[in-house]
């Protein structure tokens, strides 16, 4: 079964309450399972209802008639309902067979009411026919039986009632009046049952369509996850090789023209690596592959790692990267890998787009938060884009030495910062540069000093355990 089959069925309609050969068995099994669940409550209600009728028989009927009606209820009606209630909790019979037994129980219940009315007629007691109306409404609405099954069972009950009335000598005229009201109630029940099953079938199609679309989306997401993981490795590896070769060439004794060309290639490769990282990061975020693992750690080693990872790229652009003195005991509560990615993006953003010659990294404690700032001495942000600078695809001006990006770096910064429970912002004034900041919670002092592992190279976003590794 696929979405095309379901959409074709929805387009064709099902006024006859039948699906195509491929869908109908699936629906019948689905309906039977629903009927089984419903039967538990309906059977319990039926037991209480018919047990109360036994008390009513004792109080309202003559003793001779009451002995017959109570016997019918005790030895036929109540045992049948009890068996259905018990079977509804058993693994056997199968759902389809249980639905047939459930319909049979309705028929037996209706015939027991006919038997009680006939017993009253034989003893010339004016027992009303309202019990017939009750049993019909119970079958059509309370029990939730399929339209065709309950209609046939109801027709058999009504036919048996008419035959019993005629056999006991009930006058024709009162019988026709009773039959008019019974048939009217039956018609109402049939219409209600048809509408109920029609809605139920429509719900079944919608539910199956949603399940298939959800499964398709899940499979597509898994394929995207595998593609992202492959791209993270296969695309970055040749870029790293090219960057290493260019770095070696830059150390060679070449002419000024060749060195200038190599530096331009280094800037281009660095820019492309950053674009690739941003695209992969955004894909991971959209696919839910990023799962922050916040912990308390000392900030100084991470800032040192940040400088090591970005100083070469800054040097290629002839930018000086500086670090202010940061308190040795300053601790932050965040995901170290994600925070490093956030700060990398801010530094690369300043390198590529600020137009300044100096970038400064600083951090300080403000109450119960730690603010980390990446400041530059560039031209500042355009007032037109400043309010939206953290939105995706917002890009500032760029020149030949600073090619345009995708406008994703700062959007990633905001998303990752929020995922770690922090916030970010910017202060910028024309010709005075910009200062991008990230605020995160202060971490309490550790019970014991933990060793900090050194890291090198580009740091990918940490994925959750269900994601495909790089």
GROMACS .gro file of C-alpha atoms in nm:
model
  470
    1UNK     CA    1   0.000   0.000   0.000
    2UNK     CA    2   0.128   0.344  -0.091
    3UNK     CA    3   0.006   0.702  -0.087
    4UNK     CA    4  -0.115   0.678  -0.447
    5UNK     CA    5  -0.358   0.398  -0.357
    6UNK     CA    6  -0.500   0.600  -0.067
    7UNK     CA    7  -0.529   0.921  -0.268
    8UNK     CA    8  -0.703   0.731  -0.550
    9UNK     CA    9  -0.952   0.590  -0.300
   10UNK     CA   10  -1.018   0.934  -0.154
   11UNK     CA   11  -1.078   1.071  -0.503
   12UNK     CA   12  -1.306   0.782  -0.603
   13UNK     CA   13  -1.512   0.802  -0.283
   14UNK     CA   14  -1.674   0.518  -0.088
   15UNK     CA   15  -2.045   0.590  -0.056
   16UNK     CA   16  -2.117   0.220  -0.077
   17UNK     CA   17  -1.890   0.174   0.225
   18UNK     CA   18  -1.646  -0.038   0.033
   19UNK     CA   19  -1.281   0.023  -0.051
   20UNK     CA   20  -1.069  -0.123  -0.325
   21UNK     CA   21  -0.954  -0.485  -0.293
   22UNK     CA   22  -0.619  -0.368  -0.162
   23UNK     CA   23  -0.761  -0.142   0.109
   24UNK     CA   24  -1.078  -0.318   0.225
   25UNK     CA   25  -0.911  -0.607   0.417
   26UNK     CA   26  -0.682  -0.361   0.592
   27UNK     CA   27  -0.976  -0.144   0.691
   28UNK     CA   28  -1.179  -0.440   0.816
   29UNK     CA   29  -0.892  -0.547   1.041
   30UNK     CA   30  -0.853  -0.189   1.165
   31UNK     CA   31  -1.228  -0.158   1.232
   32UNK     CA   32  -1.241  -0.494   1.408
   33UNK     CA   33  -0.960  -0.391   1.644
   34UNK     CA   34  -1.150  -0.072   1.727
   35UNK     CA   35  -1.470  -0.272   1.785
   36UNK     CA   36  -1.284  -0.503   2.021
   37UNK     CA   37  -1.158  -0.211   2.228
   38UNK     CA   38  -1.504  -0.054   2.233
   39UNK     CA   39  -1.670  -0.382   2.332
   40UNK     CA   40  -1.502  -0.377   2.672
   41UNK     CA   41  -1.681  -0.064   2.785
   42UNK     CA   42  -2.006  -0.140   2.601
   43UNK     CA   43  -2.027  -0.491   2.748
   44UNK     CA   44  -1.967  -0.360   3.099
   45UNK     CA   45  -2.243  -0.101   3.047
   46UNK     CA   46  -2.474  -0.372   2.906
   47UNK     CA   47  -2.421  -0.595   3.208
   48UNK     CA   48  -2.521  -0.313   3.443
   49UNK     CA   49  -2.819  -0.213   3.226
   50UNK     CA   50  -2.970  -0.561   3.191
   51UNK     CA   51  -2.900  -0.642   3.554
   52UNK     CA   52  -3.106  -0.337   3.649
   53UNK     CA   53  -3.387  -0.472   3.431
   54UNK     CA   54  -3.396  -0.783   3.650
   55UNK     CA   55  -3.471  -0.564   3.951
   56UNK     CA   56  -3.736  -0.378   3.750
   57UNK     CA   57  -3.899  -0.708   3.652
   58UNK     CA   58  -3.921  -0.811   4.018
   59UNK     CA   59  -4.086  -0.482   4.113
   60UNK     CA   60  -4.317  -0.421   3.815
   61UNK     CA   61  -4.416  -0.753   3.662
   62UNK     CA   62  -4.646  -1.027   3.794
   63UNK     CA   63  -4.454  -1.304   3.967
   64UNK     CA   64  -4.534  -1.563   3.698
   65UNK     CA   65  -4.418  -1.335   3.415
   66UNK     CA   66  -4.119  -1.207   3.614
   67UNK     CA   67  -3.992  -1.561   3.662
   68UNK     CA   68  -3.986  -1.608   3.283
   69UNK     CA   69  -3.829  -1.270   3.196
   70UNK     CA   70  -3.565  -1.301   3.469
   71UNK     CA   71  -3.481  -1.653   3.351
   72UNK     CA   72  -3.432  -1.521   2.994
   73UNK     CA   73  -3.205  -1.243   3.118
   74UNK     CA   74  -3.008  -1.466   3.358
   75UNK     CA   75  -2.963  -1.766   3.126
   76UNK     CA   76  -2.940  -1.598   2.787
   77UNK     CA   77  -2.878  -1.223   2.780
   78UNK     CA   78  -2.633  -1.177   3.066
   79UNK     CA   79  -2.420  -1.487   2.984
   80UNK     CA   80  -2.391  -1.370   2.623
   81UNK     CA   81  -2.276  -1.023   2.728
   82UNK     CA   82  -2.036  -1.173   2.985
   83UNK     CA   83  -1.875  -1.397   2.721
   84UNK     CA   84  -1.829  -1.101   2.488
   85UNK     CA   85  -1.675  -0.894   2.767
   86UNK     CA   86  -1.434  -1.177   2.853
   87UNK     CA   87  -1.337  -1.239   2.489
   88UNK     CA   88  -1.263  -0.870   2.438
   89UNK     CA   89  -0.964  -0.906   2.674
   90UNK     CA   90  -0.837  -1.234   2.524
   91UNK     CA   91  -0.582  -1.262   2.244
   92UNK     CA   92  -0.810  -1.511   2.074
   93UNK     CA   93  -1.024  -1.514   1.870
   94UNK     CA   94  -0.885  -1.288   1.596
   95UNK     CA   95  -1.031  -0.941   1.565
   96UNK     CA   96  -1.243  -1.021   1.258
   97UNK     CA   97  -1.395  -1.330   1.424
   98UNK     CA   98  -1.456  -1.134   1.742
   99UNK     CA   99  -1.646  -0.872   1.541
  100UNK     CA  100  -1.875  -1.147   1.406
  101UNK     CA  101  -1.931  -1.284   1.757
  102UNK     CA  102  -2.001  -0.931   1.878
  103UNK     CA  103  -2.268  -0.890   1.610
  104UNK     CA  104  -2.413  -1.229   1.702
  105UNK     CA  105  -2.432  -1.116   2.066
  106UNK     CA  106  -2.632  -0.812   1.954
  107UNK     CA  107  -2.871  -1.038   1.762
  108UNK     CA  108  -2.912  -1.267   2.064
  109UNK     CA  109  -2.979  -0.967   2.288
  110UNK     CA  110  -3.248  -0.841   2.050
  111UNK     CA  111  -3.412  -1.181   2.021
  112UNK     CA  112  -3.417  -1.210   2.401
  113UNK     CA  113  -3.616  -0.885   2.415
  114UNK     CA  114  -3.859  -1.025   2.156
  115UNK     CA  115  -3.894  -1.340   2.368
  116UNK     CA  116  -3.977  -1.131   2.676
  117UNK     CA  117  -4.243  -0.934   2.483
  118UNK     CA  118  -4.393  -1.259   2.348
  119UNK     CA  119  -4.404  -1.408   2.699
  120UNK     CA  120  -4.594  -1.102   2.818
  121UNK     CA  121  -4.841  -1.126   2.529
  122UNK     CA  122  -4.909  -1.492   2.608
  123UNK     CA  123  -4.993  -1.397   2.965
  124UNK     CA  124  -5.200  -1.102   2.844
  125UNK     CA  125  -4.976  -0.849   3.016
  126UNK     CA  126  -4.949  -0.509   2.839
  127UNK     CA  127  -4.571  -0.498   2.817
  128UNK     CA  128  -4.469  -0.200   2.598
  129UNK     CA  129  -4.245  -0.234   2.292
  130UNK     CA  130  -3.995   0.031   2.409
  131UNK     CA  131  -3.744  -0.247   2.479
  132UNK     CA  132  -3.726  -0.296   2.104
  133UNK     CA  133  -3.635   0.071   2.051
  134UNK     CA  134  -3.370   0.048   2.320
  135UNK     CA  135  -3.205  -0.259   2.171
  136UNK     CA  136  -3.206  -0.105   1.822
  137UNK     CA  137  -3.044   0.219   1.939
  138UNK     CA  138  -2.797   0.019   2.146
  139UNK     CA  139  -2.685  -0.171   1.838
  140UNK     CA  140  -2.665   0.124   1.603
  141UNK     CA  141  -2.497   0.380   1.823
  142UNK     CA  142  -2.353   0.235   2.146
  143UNK     CA  143  -2.202  -0.084   2.008
  144UNK     CA  144  -2.046   0.074   1.698
  145UNK     CA  145  -2.112  -0.226   1.472
  146UNK     CA  146  -2.051  -0.207   1.095
  147UNK     CA  147  -2.341  -0.062   0.898
  148UNK     CA  148  -2.433  -0.370   0.692
  149UNK     CA  149  -2.394  -0.613   0.982
  150UNK     CA  150  -2.607  -0.414   1.227
  151UNK     CA  151  -2.870  -0.338   0.960
  152UNK     CA  152  -2.916  -0.707   0.879
  153UNK     CA  153  -2.922  -0.804   1.246
  154UNK     CA  154  -3.177  -0.530   1.322
  155UNK     CA  155  -3.395  -0.641   1.032
  156UNK     CA  156  -3.395  -0.998   1.168
  157UNK     CA  157  -3.489  -0.872   1.517
  158UNK     CA  158  -3.776  -0.660   1.379
  159UNK     CA  159  -3.901  -0.947   1.160
  160UNK     CA  160  -3.893  -1.184   1.457
  161UNK     CA  161  -4.083  -0.927   1.664
  162UNK     CA  162  -4.358  -0.895   1.402
  163UNK     CA  163  -4.383  -1.274   1.372
  164UNK     CA  164  -4.404  -1.312   1.751
  165UNK     CA  165  -4.677  -1.045   1.778
  166UNK     CA  166  -4.882  -1.213   1.508
  167UNK     CA  167  -4.829  -1.559   1.657
  168UNK     CA  168  -4.952  -1.445   1.998
  169UNK     CA  169  -5.268  -1.288   1.849
  170UNK     CA  170  -5.174  -0.923   1.897
  171UNK     CA  171  -5.424  -0.696   1.715
  172UNK     CA  172  -5.305  -0.583   1.374
  173UNK     CA  173  -5.382  -0.213   1.417
  174UNK     CA  174  -5.176  -0.163   1.737
  175UNK     CA  175  -4.903  -0.377   1.578
  176UNK     CA  176  -4.888  -0.147   1.275
  177UNK     CA  177  -4.863   0.158   1.503
  178UNK     CA  178  -4.581  -0.007   1.698
  179UNK     CA  179  -4.413  -0.112   1.376
  180UNK     CA  180  -4.428   0.244   1.241
  181UNK     CA  181  -4.235   0.379   1.541
  182UNK     CA  182  -3.993   0.086   1.539
  183UNK     CA  183  -3.918   0.128   1.169
  184UNK     CA  184  -3.877   0.504   1.215
  185UNK     CA  185  -3.624   0.446   1.492
  186UNK     CA  186  -3.453   0.182   1.280
  187UNK     CA  187  -3.424   0.423   0.987
  188UNK     CA  188  -3.271   0.687   1.211
  189UNK     CA  189  -3.028   0.428   1.342
  190UNK     CA  190  -2.935   0.316   0.990
  191UNK     CA  191  -2.862   0.672   0.879
  192UNK     CA  192  -2.656   0.737   1.189
  193UNK     CA  193  -2.468   0.410   1.146
  194UNK     CA  194  -2.393   0.486   0.779
  195UNK     CA  195  -2.261   0.831   0.863
  196UNK     CA  196  -2.054   0.691   1.149
  197UNK     CA  197  -1.890   0.426   0.933
  198UNK     CA  198  -1.833   0.674   0.650
  199UNK     CA  199  -1.650   0.906   0.888
  200UNK     CA  200  -1.461   0.611   1.031
  201UNK     CA  201  -1.346   0.505   0.684
  202UNK     CA  202  -1.239   0.860   0.601
  203UNK     CA  203  -1.045   0.871   0.929
  204UNK     CA  204  -0.879   0.540   0.839
  205UNK     CA  205  -0.761   0.678   0.503
  206UNK     CA  206  -0.631   0.997   0.664
  207UNK     CA  207  -0.452   0.803   0.936
  208UNK     CA  208  -0.287   0.563   0.691
  209UNK     CA  209  -0.186   0.851   0.465
  210UNK     CA  210  -0.026   1.032   0.759
  211UNK     CA  211   0.156   0.713   0.862
  212UNK     CA  212   0.293   0.663   0.511
  213UNK     CA  213   0.398   1.026   0.479
  214UNK     CA  214   0.561   1.012   0.822
  215UNK     CA  215   0.749   0.695   0.725
  216UNK     CA  216   0.854   0.851   0.396
  217UNK     CA  217   0.974   1.164   0.576
  218UNK     CA  218   1.164   0.950   0.826
  219UNK     CA  219   1.337   0.756   0.549
  220UNK     CA  220   1.417   1.077   0.364
  221UNK     CA  221   1.558   1.226   0.684
  222UNK     CA  222   1.777   0.919   0.733
  223UNK     CA  223   1.901   0.949   0.375
  224UNK     CA  224   1.980   1.315   0.432
  225UNK     CA  225   2.163   1.222   0.750
  226UNK     CA  226   2.377   0.971   0.562
  227UNK     CA  227   2.440   1.226   0.286
  228UNK     CA  228   2.543   1.490   0.541
  229UNK     CA  229   2.778   1.248   0.712
  230UNK     CA  230   2.937   1.143   0.383
  231UNK     CA  231   2.968   1.505   0.274
  232UNK     CA  232   3.125   1.601   0.605
  233UNK     CA  233   3.406   1.357   0.541
  234UNK     CA  234   3.441   1.328   0.164
  235UNK     CA  235   3.414   1.699   0.085
  236UNK     CA  236   3.627   1.827   0.369
  237UNK     CA  237   3.911   1.583   0.309
  238UNK     CA  238   4.018   1.714  -0.036
  239UNK     CA  239   3.982   2.071   0.087
  240UNK     CA  240   4.214   1.995   0.377
  241UNK     CA  241   4.465   1.845   0.135
  242UNK     CA  242   4.448   2.151  -0.089
  243UNK     CA  243   4.490   2.382   0.210
  244UNK     CA  244   4.793   2.183   0.329
  245UNK     CA  245   4.953   2.195  -0.018
  246UNK     CA  246   4.897   2.570  -0.044
  247UNK     CA  247   5.046   2.616   0.301
  248UNK     CA  248   5.358   2.426   0.193
  249UNK     CA  249   5.383   2.631  -0.125
  250UNK     CA  250   5.356   2.954   0.072
  251UNK     CA  251   5.674   2.855   0.260
  252UNK     CA  252   5.868   2.802  -0.060
  253UNK     CA  253   6.090   3.065  -0.220
  254UNK     CA  254   5.861   3.192  -0.491
  255UNK     CA  255   5.821   3.522  -0.663
  256UNK     CA  256   5.596   3.790  -0.514
  257UNK     CA  257   5.343   3.730  -0.791
  258UNK     CA  258   5.324   3.359  -0.717
  259UNK     CA  259   5.298   3.418  -0.341
  260UNK     CA  260   5.017   3.664  -0.399
  261UNK     CA  261   4.835   3.406  -0.610
  262UNK     CA  262   4.884   3.138  -0.343
  263UNK     CA  263   4.744   3.371  -0.076
  264UNK     CA  264   4.437   3.440  -0.289
  265UNK     CA  265   4.389   3.064  -0.332
  266UNK     CA  266   4.427   3.016   0.043
  267UNK     CA  267   4.160   3.278   0.110
  268UNK     CA  268   3.928   3.115  -0.145
  269UNK     CA  269   3.980   2.766  -0.002
  270UNK     CA  270   3.926   2.895   0.352
  271UNK     CA  271   3.608   3.072   0.242
  272UNK     CA  272   3.479   2.761   0.068
  273UNK     CA  273   3.553   2.547   0.375
  274UNK     CA  274   3.353   2.788   0.587
  275UNK     CA  275   3.061   2.785   0.341
  276UNK     CA  276   3.063   2.405   0.338
  277UNK     CA  277   3.072   2.389   0.717
  278UNK     CA  278   2.778   2.630   0.744
  279UNK     CA  279   2.567   2.436   0.493
  280UNK     CA  280   2.636   2.107   0.671
  281UNK     CA  281   2.568   2.265   1.010
  282UNK     CA  282   2.233   2.404   0.897
  283UNK     CA  283   2.139   2.065   0.753
  284UNK     CA  284   2.223   1.894   1.082
  285UNK     CA  285   2.016   2.147   1.274
  286UNK     CA  286   1.714   2.108   1.046
  287UNK     CA  287   1.732   1.729   1.064
  288UNK     CA  288   1.749   1.733   1.445
  289UNK     CA  289   2.093   1.572   1.443
  290UNK     CA  290   2.242   1.817   1.694
  291UNK     CA  291   2.193   1.737   2.061
  292UNK     CA  292   2.363   1.973   2.312
  293UNK     CA  293   2.541   1.805   2.602
  294UNK     CA  294   2.593   2.091   2.843
  295UNK     CA  295   2.852   2.064   3.115
  296UNK     CA  296   3.056   2.294   3.334
  297UNK     CA  297   3.411   2.366   3.217
  298UNK     CA  298   3.684   2.629   3.239
  299UNK     CA  299   3.665   2.875   2.953
  300UNK     CA  300   4.035   2.963   2.911
  301UNK     CA  301   4.147   2.639   2.735
  302UNK     CA  302   3.857   2.663   2.489
  303UNK     CA  303   3.947   3.023   2.401
  304UNK     CA  304   4.305   2.911   2.346
  305UNK     CA  305   4.180   2.639   2.114
  306UNK     CA  306   3.969   2.897   1.930
  307UNK     CA  307   4.275   3.115   1.869
  308UNK     CA  308   4.474   2.815   1.740
  309UNK     CA  309   4.198   2.720   1.496
  310UNK     CA  310   4.144   3.067   1.350
  311UNK     CA  311   4.479   3.250   1.368
  312UNK     CA  312   4.606   3.109   1.038
  313UNK     CA  313   4.294   3.218   0.851
  314UNK     CA  314   4.323   3.563   1.007
  315UNK     CA  315   4.688   3.583   0.900
  316UNK     CA  316   4.599   3.499   0.541
  317UNK     CA  317   4.373   3.805   0.540
  318UNK     CA  318   4.642   4.012   0.717
  319UNK     CA  319   4.429   4.045   1.029
  320UNK     CA  320   4.568   4.041   1.381
  321UNK     CA  321   4.380   3.812   1.622
  322UNK     CA  322   4.423   3.899   1.989
  323UNK     CA  323   4.298   3.751   2.315
  324UNK     CA  324   4.229   3.961   2.623
  325UNK     CA  325   4.325   3.831   2.964
  326UNK     CA  326   4.052   3.595   3.086
  327UNK     CA  327   4.021   3.492   3.454
  328UNK     CA  328   4.169   3.146   3.495
  329UNK     CA  329   3.877   3.030   3.712
  330UNK     CA  330   3.601   3.157   3.479
  331UNK     CA  331   3.369   2.864   3.413
  332UNK     CA  332   3.071   2.834   3.181
  333UNK     CA  333   2.784   2.585   3.152
  334UNK     CA  334   2.755   2.485   2.787
  335UNK     CA  335   2.843   2.221   2.528
  336UNK     CA  336   3.217   2.270   2.461
  337UNK     CA  337   3.200   2.153   2.099
  338UNK     CA  338   2.898   2.365   2.013
  339UNK     CA  339   3.038   2.671   2.191
  340UNK     CA  340   3.363   2.635   1.997
  341UNK     CA  341   3.163   2.622   1.673
  342UNK     CA  342   2.969   2.935   1.776
  343UNK     CA  343   3.286   3.130   1.849
  344UNK     CA  344   3.454   3.004   1.531
  345UNK     CA  345   3.163   3.134   1.327
  346UNK     CA  346   3.186   3.473   1.496
  347UNK     CA  347   3.560   3.499   1.435
  348UNK     CA  348   3.530   3.388   1.071
  349UNK     CA  349   3.243   3.634   1.026
  350UNK     CA  350   3.469   3.914   1.152
  351UNK     CA  351   3.755   3.798   0.928
  352UNK     CA  352   3.542   3.777   0.614
  353UNK     CA  353   3.303   4.068   0.653
  354UNK     CA  354   3.415   4.329   0.906
  355UNK     CA  355   3.680   4.497   0.688
  356UNK     CA  356   3.890   4.561   0.998
  357UNK     CA  357   4.253   4.482   1.074
  358UNK     CA  358   4.217   4.366   1.434
  359UNK     CA  359   3.991   4.114   1.607
  360UNK     CA  360   3.979   4.078   1.983
  361UNK     CA  361   3.839   3.788   2.190
  362UNK     CA  362   3.735   3.864   2.548
  363UNK     CA  363   3.521   3.713   2.823
  364UNK     CA  364   3.396   3.824   3.163
  365UNK     CA  365   3.140   3.730   3.423
  366UNK     CA  366   2.820   3.931   3.459
  367UNK     CA  367   2.626   3.813   3.760
  368UNK     CA  368   2.513   3.459   3.690
  369UNK     CA  369   2.615   3.468   3.322
  370UNK     CA  370   2.939   3.468   3.125
  371UNK     CA  371   2.963   3.704   2.825
  372UNK     CA  372   3.210   3.617   2.548
  373UNK     CA  373   3.273   3.891   2.292
  374UNK     CA  374   3.431   3.891   1.945
  375UNK     CA  375   3.511   4.253   1.858
  376UNK     CA  376   3.657   4.408   1.543
  377UNK     CA  377   3.764   4.754   1.429
  378UNK     CA  378   3.589   4.740   1.094
  379UNK     CA  379   3.326   4.959   0.938
  380UNK     CA  380   3.036   4.836   1.149
  381UNK     CA  381   2.701   4.698   1.040
  382UNK     CA  382   2.466   4.868   0.799
  383UNK     CA  383   2.166   5.001   0.994
  384UNK     CA  384   1.936   4.831   0.741
  385UNK     CA  385   2.052   4.480   0.826
  386UNK     CA  386   2.141   4.522   1.193
  387UNK     CA  387   1.796   4.418   1.328
  388UNK     CA  388   1.796   4.103   1.112
  389UNK     CA  389   2.164   4.013   1.119
  390UNK     CA  390   2.100   3.678   1.298
  391UNK     CA  391   1.833   3.568   1.050
  392UNK     CA  392   1.923   3.318   0.775
  393UNK     CA  393   2.042   3.448   0.438
  394UNK     CA  394   2.105   3.805   0.558
  395UNK     CA  395   2.430   3.922   0.401
  396UNK     CA  396   2.624   4.245   0.429
  397UNK     CA  397   2.847   4.414   0.179
  398UNK     CA  398   3.155   4.236   0.049
  399UNK     CA  399   3.453   4.314  -0.166
  400UNK     CA  400   3.696   4.123  -0.390
  401UNK     CA  401   3.902   4.005  -0.094
  402UNK     CA  402   3.589   3.909   0.101
  403UNK     CA  403   3.349   3.712  -0.124
  404UNK     CA  404   2.983   3.690  -0.037
  405UNK     CA  405   2.872   3.418   0.199
  406UNK     CA  406   2.536   3.242   0.230
  407UNK     CA  407   2.420   3.441   0.531
  408UNK     CA  408   2.407   3.128   0.748
  409UNK     CA  409   2.697   3.173   0.992
  410UNK     CA  410   2.522   3.409   1.235
  411UNK     CA  411   2.194   3.218   1.207
  412UNK     CA  412   2.382   2.907   1.319
  413UNK     CA  413   2.532   3.106   1.605
  414UNK     CA  414   2.187   3.205   1.729
  415UNK     CA  415   2.038   2.856   1.698
  416UNK     CA  416   2.325   2.683   1.874
  417UNK     CA  417   2.339   2.945   2.149
  418UNK     CA  418   1.967   2.909   2.217
  419UNK     CA  419   2.000   2.529   2.219
  420UNK     CA  420   2.260   2.564   2.495
  421UNK     CA  421   2.025   2.787   2.695
  422UNK     CA  422   2.202   3.115   2.618
  423UNK     CA  423   2.148   3.424   2.408
  424UNK     CA  424   2.350   3.631   2.166
  425UNK     CA  425   2.354   3.985   2.027
  426UNK     CA  426   2.563   4.258   1.868
  427UNK     CA  427   2.672   4.617   1.933
  428UNK     CA  428   2.777   4.803   1.622
  429UNK     CA  429   2.831   5.164   1.520
  430UNK     CA  430   2.933   5.301   1.178
  431UNK     CA  431   3.313   5.329   1.136
  432UNK     CA  432   3.363   5.201   1.496
  433UNK     CA  433   3.343   4.830   1.435
  434UNK     CA  434   3.117   4.563   1.579
  435UNK     CA  435   3.113   4.350   1.891
  436UNK     CA  436   2.922   4.021   1.874
  437UNK     CA  437   2.854   3.862   2.211
  438UNK     CA  438   2.729   3.533   2.350
  439UNK     CA  439   2.593   3.494   2.705
  440UNK     CA  440   2.572   3.160   2.881
  441UNK     CA  441   2.517   3.047   3.237
  442UNK     CA  442   2.804   3.046   3.485
  443UNK     CA  443   2.909   2.698   3.594
  444UNK     CA  444   2.976   2.634   3.964
  445UNK     CA  445   3.331   2.546   4.073
  446UNK     CA  446   3.420   2.181   4.010
  447UNK     CA  447   3.462   1.930   4.288
  448UNK     CA  448   3.800   1.844   4.145
  449UNK     CA  449   4.010   1.976   3.858
  450UNK     CA  450   3.947   1.796   3.528
  451UNK     CA  451   4.209   1.767   3.262
  452UNK     CA  452   4.134   1.943   2.936
  453UNK     CA  453   4.212   1.756   2.615
  454UNK     CA  454   4.374   1.945   2.328
  455UNK     CA  455   4.193   1.951   1.997
  456UNK     CA  456   4.289   2.055   1.646
  457UNK     CA  457   4.128   2.105   1.305
  458UNK     CA  458   3.777   2.202   1.209
  459UNK     CA  459   3.524   2.099   1.477
  460UNK     CA  460   3.199   1.947   1.346
  461UNK     CA  461   2.872   1.982   1.530
  462UNK     CA  462   2.812   1.711   1.785
  463UNK     CA  463   2.526   1.486   1.677
  464UNK     CA  464   2.283   1.290   1.886
  465UNK     CA  465   2.341   0.914   1.929
  466UNK     CA  466   2.085   0.822   1.662
  467UNK     CA  467   2.258   1.024   1.394
  468UNK     CA  468   2.492   0.862   1.145
  469UNK     CA  469   2.852   0.945   1.241
  470UNK     CA  470   3.088   1.123   1.008
   0.00000   0.00000   0.00000
